[in-house]
């Protein structure tokens, strides 16, 4: 693909905002301290910032897709207000297979977009001319690191959210990230120190 750019793909819960489980009230979505400034540093470095998130609430009939959209509007508003930061694109997978707990027929199905599958990354790369092999994925779960590996990106595991539990083996499975970061600010420092940028 000609004229491609590098991207930093960001998980949502536990990476950008506090991990509080399924967010039923908009006001319960709050940024982790330092996140807005970290995203702004990526913006200033001209790295494409793309949210990629599994959000199975609609498939579980906890709330509708409009609520997920409203949460993302709040997220982008908080990033802008706190530090003038922006997300360049948002990709969200609301789907869940029946065996994993999907009950709403509209969103209950297997999907190539659901992590650790690479559908969201491939779609973003196609839509925005991104070079996946020169890009980064930042997440707090083993599935984020697995998706990065499956797509040829470098995977970073942050210790916020579920990150510490993944590292201790208490959640999901052991992951082999390219870098373990305290938080998004630490991850961004590692990304920006990459000599090829």
CSV table of C-alpha atoms in Angstrom, one decimal:
chain,number,residue,atom,x,y,z
A,1,UNK,CA,0.0,0.0,0.0
A,2,UNK,CA,1.6,3.3,-1.1
A,3,UNK,CA,1.9,6.3,1.2
A,4,UNK,CA,1.0,4.5,4.3
A,5,UNK,CA,1.3,5.9,7.8
A,6,UNK,CA,2.0,4.5,11.2
A,7,UNK,CA,-0.7,4.2,13.8
A,8,UNK,CA,-1.1,3.6,17.5
A,9,UNK,CA,-4.2,1.5,18.2
A,10,UNK,CA,-5.7,2.0,21.6
A,11,UNK,CA,-8.0,-0.2,23.6
A,12,UNK,CA,-10.6,1.8,25.6
A,13,UNK,CA,-11.5,0.4,29.1
A,14,UNK,CA,-8.5,0.1,31.4
A,15,UNK,CA,-6.3,2.0,28.9
A,16,UNK,CA,-8.0,5.3,28.2
A,17,UNK,CA,-10.7,5.3,30.9
A,18,UNK,CA,-11.0,3.7,34.3
A,19,UNK,CA,-12.0,0.0,34.2
A,20,UNK,CA,-15.4,-0.2,35.9
A,21,UNK,CA,-17.1,-3.0,34.1
A,22,UNK,CA,-20.0,-2.4,31.8
A,23,UNK,CA,-20.6,1.4,31.8
A,24,UNK,CA,-24.4,2.0,32.1
A,25,UNK,CA,-24.2,5.7,33.1
A,26,UNK,CA,-22.3,8.1,30.9
A,27,UNK,CA,-20.8,9.9,33.9
A,28,UNK,CA,-19.1,6.7,35.0
A,29,UNK,CA,-16.7,7.0,32.0
A,30,UNK,CA,-13.7,8.9,33.4
A,31,UNK,CA,-10.2,9.1,32.0
A,32,UNK,CA,-7.2,7.6,33.7
A,33,UNK,CA,-5.0,10.4,34.9
A,34,UNK,CA,-2.4,11.4,32.3
A,35,UNK,CA,-4.2,9.7,29.4
A,36,UNK,CA,-5.3,12.9,27.6
A,37,UNK,CA,-1.8,14.3,27.6
A,38,UNK,CA,-0.4,11.0,26.4
A,39,UNK,CA,-2.8,11.0,23.4
A,40,UNK,CA,-1.9,14.6,22.7
A,41,UNK,CA,1.8,13.6,22.5
A,42,UNK,CA,0.9,11.0,19.9
A,43,UNK,CA,-1.1,13.6,18.0
A,44,UNK,CA,1.9,16.0,18.0
A,45,UNK,CA,4.1,13.2,16.7
A,46,UNK,CA,1.7,12.8,13.7
A,47,UNK,CA,0.9,9.2,14.7
A,48,UNK,CA,-2.6,8.1,13.7
A,49,UNK,CA,-4.6,7.4,16.9
A,50,UNK,CA,-7.2,4.8,16.5
A,51,UNK,CA,-9.6,3.4,19.2
A,52,UNK,CA,-10.2,-0.4,18.8
A,53,UNK,CA,-12.5,-1.8,21.4
A,54,UNK,CA,-14.7,-4.9,22.0
A,55,UNK,CA,-18.0,-3.6,23.4
A,56,UNK,CA,-20.3,-6.6,23.9
A,57,UNK,CA,-23.0,-4.6,26.0
A,58,UNK,CA,-25.4,-4.5,23.0
A,59,UNK,CA,-25.0,-8.2,22.3
A,60,UNK,CA,-25.7,-9.0,26.0
A,61,UNK,CA,-28.7,-6.7,25.9
A,62,UNK,CA,-27.2,-4.5,28.7
A,63,UNK,CA,-27.8,-1.3,26.5
A,64,UNK,CA,-28.1,-0.3,22.9
A,65,UNK,CA,-25.5,0.7,20.4
A,66,UNK,CA,-26.6,4.3,20.8
A,67,UNK,CA,-25.3,4.2,24.3
A,68,UNK,CA,-21.9,2.9,23.1
A,69,UNK,CA,-21.8,5.8,20.7
A,70,UNK,CA,-22.7,8.3,23.5
A,71,UNK,CA,-19.9,6.8,25.6
A,72,UNK,CA,-17.4,7.4,22.8
A,73,UNK,CA,-18.7,11.0,22.4
A,74,UNK,CA,-18.0,11.5,26.1
A,75,UNK,CA,-14.5,10.0,25.7
A,76,UNK,CA,-13.6,12.2,22.8
A,77,UNK,CA,-15.0,15.3,24.6
A,78,UNK,CA,-12.9,14.5,27.8
A,79,UNK,CA,-9.7,14.0,25.7
A,80,UNK,CA,-10.3,17.4,24.0
A,81,UNK,CA,-11.2,19.3,27.1
A,82,UNK,CA,-8.3,17.9,29.2
A,83,UNK,CA,-5.5,18.3,26.8
A,84,UNK,CA,-6.7,19.2,23.3
A,85,UNK,CA,-6.2,15.5,22.3
A,86,UNK,CA,-8.1,13.6,19.6
A,87,UNK,CA,-8.8,10.2,18.3
A,88,UNK,CA,-8.5,10.0,14.5
A,89,UNK,CA,-10.9,7.0,14.2
A,90,UNK,CA,-13.0,4.7,16.3
A,91,UNK,CA,-13.6,1.1,15.6
A,92,UNK,CA,-15.9,-0.9,17.9
A,93,UNK,CA,-17.0,-4.5,17.9
A,94,UNK,CA,-20.5,-4.9,19.5
A,95,UNK,CA,-20.8,-8.5,18.5
A,96,UNK,CA,-20.6,-11.6,20.6
A,97,UNK,CA,-21.1,-15.3,19.7
A,98,UNK,CA,-24.0,-17.2,21.4
A,99,UNK,CA,-21.6,-19.4,23.2
A,100,UNK,CA,-19.8,-16.4,24.7
A,101,UNK,CA,-23.0,-14.9,26.0
A,102,UNK,CA,-24.7,-13.0,23.2
A,103,UNK,CA,-28.5,-12.9,23.5
A,104,UNK,CA,-29.6,-9.9,21.3
A,105,UNK,CA,-30.2,-11.3,17.8
A,106,UNK,CA,-29.0,-8.0,16.2
A,107,UNK,CA,-25.5,-8.4,17.7
A,108,UNK,CA,-25.2,-12.1,18.4
A,109,UNK,CA,-22.8,-13.6,15.9
A,110,UNK,CA,-19.2,-14.5,15.5
A,111,UNK,CA,-17.2,-11.6,14.1
A,112,UNK,CA,-13.8,-11.1,12.6
A,113,UNK,CA,-13.8,-7.8,14.4
A,114,UNK,CA,-13.8,-9.3,17.9
A,115,UNK,CA,-10.4,-9.4,19.5
A,116,UNK,CA,-8.1,-11.2,19.2
A,117,UNK,CA,-9.2,-11.4,15.6
A,118,UNK,CA,-7.7,-8.6,13.4
A,119,UNK,CA,-10.8,-7.3,11.7
A,120,UNK,CA,-10.8,-3.9,13.3
A,121,UNK,CA,-7.1,-3.3,12.5
A,122,UNK,CA,-7.5,-4.5,8.9
A,123,UNK,CA,-10.5,-2.3,8.4
A,124,UNK,CA,-8.7,0.7,9.9
A,125,UNK,CA,-5.6,0.0,7.8
A,126,UNK,CA,-7.7,-0.2,4.6
A,127,UNK,CA,-9.8,2.9,5.4
A,128,UNK,CA,-6.9,5.1,6.5
A,129,UNK,CA,-3.8,3.7,4.6
A,130,UNK,CA,-2.1,2.5,7.7
A,131,UNK,CA,1.0,0.3,7.8
A,132,UNK,CA,0.2,-2.4,10.4
A,133,UNK,CA,3.8,-3.8,10.5
A,134,UNK,CA,5.0,-0.3,11.6
A,135,UNK,CA,2.2,0.3,14.1
A,136,UNK,CA,1.5,-0.3,17.8
A,137,UNK,CA,-1.4,-1.7,19.8
A,138,UNK,CA,-1.8,-0.7,23.4
A,139,UNK,CA,-4.1,-2.7,25.6
A,140,UNK,CA,-4.7,-4.1,29.1
A,141,UNK,CA,-5.7,-7.7,28.1
A,142,UNK,CA,-4.0,-10.7,26.5
A,143,UNK,CA,-6.5,-10.5,23.6
A,144,UNK,CA,-5.1,-7.0,22.8
A,145,UNK,CA,-1.5,-8.4,22.6
A,146,UNK,CA,-2.7,-11.4,20.7
A,147,UNK,CA,-4.5,-9.2,18.2
A,148,UNK,CA,-1.3,-7.1,17.7
A,149,UNK,CA,0.7,-10.3,17.0
A,150,UNK,CA,-1.9,-11.6,14.7
A,151,UNK,CA,-1.9,-8.4,12.7
A,152,UNK,CA,1.9,-7.9,12.7
A,153,UNK,CA,1.9,-4.9,15.0
A,154,UNK,CA,4.0,-4.4,18.1
A,155,UNK,CA,1.9,-5.1,21.2
A,156,UNK,CA,2.1,-3.1,24.5
A,157,UNK,CA,0.5,-4.3,27.7
A,158,UNK,CA,-0.4,-1.5,30.2
A,159,UNK,CA,-0.6,-2.4,33.9
A,160,UNK,CA,-3.7,-0.3,34.3
A,161,UNK,CA,-7.1,-2.0,33.9
A,162,UNK,CA,-6.6,-5.8,33.8
A,163,UNK,CA,-2.9,-5.6,32.8
A,164,UNK,CA,-1.5,-6.6,36.2
A,165,UNK,CA,-3.9,-9.6,36.4
A,166,UNK,CA,-2.8,-10.7,32.9
A,167,UNK,CA,0.8,-10.6,34.0
A,168,UNK,CA,0.2,-12.6,37.2
A,169,UNK,CA,-1.8,-15.2,35.3
A,170,UNK,CA,-5.1,-14.4,37.1
A,171,UNK,CA,-6.9,-13.2,34.0
A,172,UNK,CA,-7.1,-14.6,30.5
A,173,UNK,CA,-3.8,-16.2,29.6
A,174,UNK,CA,-0.1,-15.2,29.8
A,175,UNK,CA,0.8,-12.7,27.0
A,176,UNK,CA,4.1,-11.9,25.5
A,177,UNK,CA,4.0,-8.2,24.8
A,178,UNK,CA,6.8,-6.3,23.1
A,179,UNK,CA,6.7,-3.9,26.0
A,180,UNK,CA,5.1,-3.8,29.5
A,181,UNK,CA,4.1,-0.2,30.4
A,182,UNK,CA,2.9,1.2,33.7
A,183,UNK,CA,0.3,3.2,32.0
A,184,UNK,CA,-0.5,4.9,28.6
A,185,UNK,CA,2.0,7.7,29.3
A,186,UNK,CA,4.8,5.1,29.8
A,187,UNK,CA,3.7,3.3,26.6
A,188,UNK,CA,3.7,6.5,24.6
A,189,UNK,CA,7.2,7.3,25.9
A,190,UNK,CA,8.4,3.9,24.6
A,191,UNK,CA,6.7,4.4,21.2
A,192,UNK,CA,8.1,7.9,20.7
A,193,UNK,CA,11.6,6.6,21.6
A,194,UNK,CA,11.4,4.3,18.6
A,195,UNK,CA,14.3,5.4,16.4
A,196,UNK,CA,12.4,4.7,13.2
A,197,UNK,CA,9.8,7.3,14.0
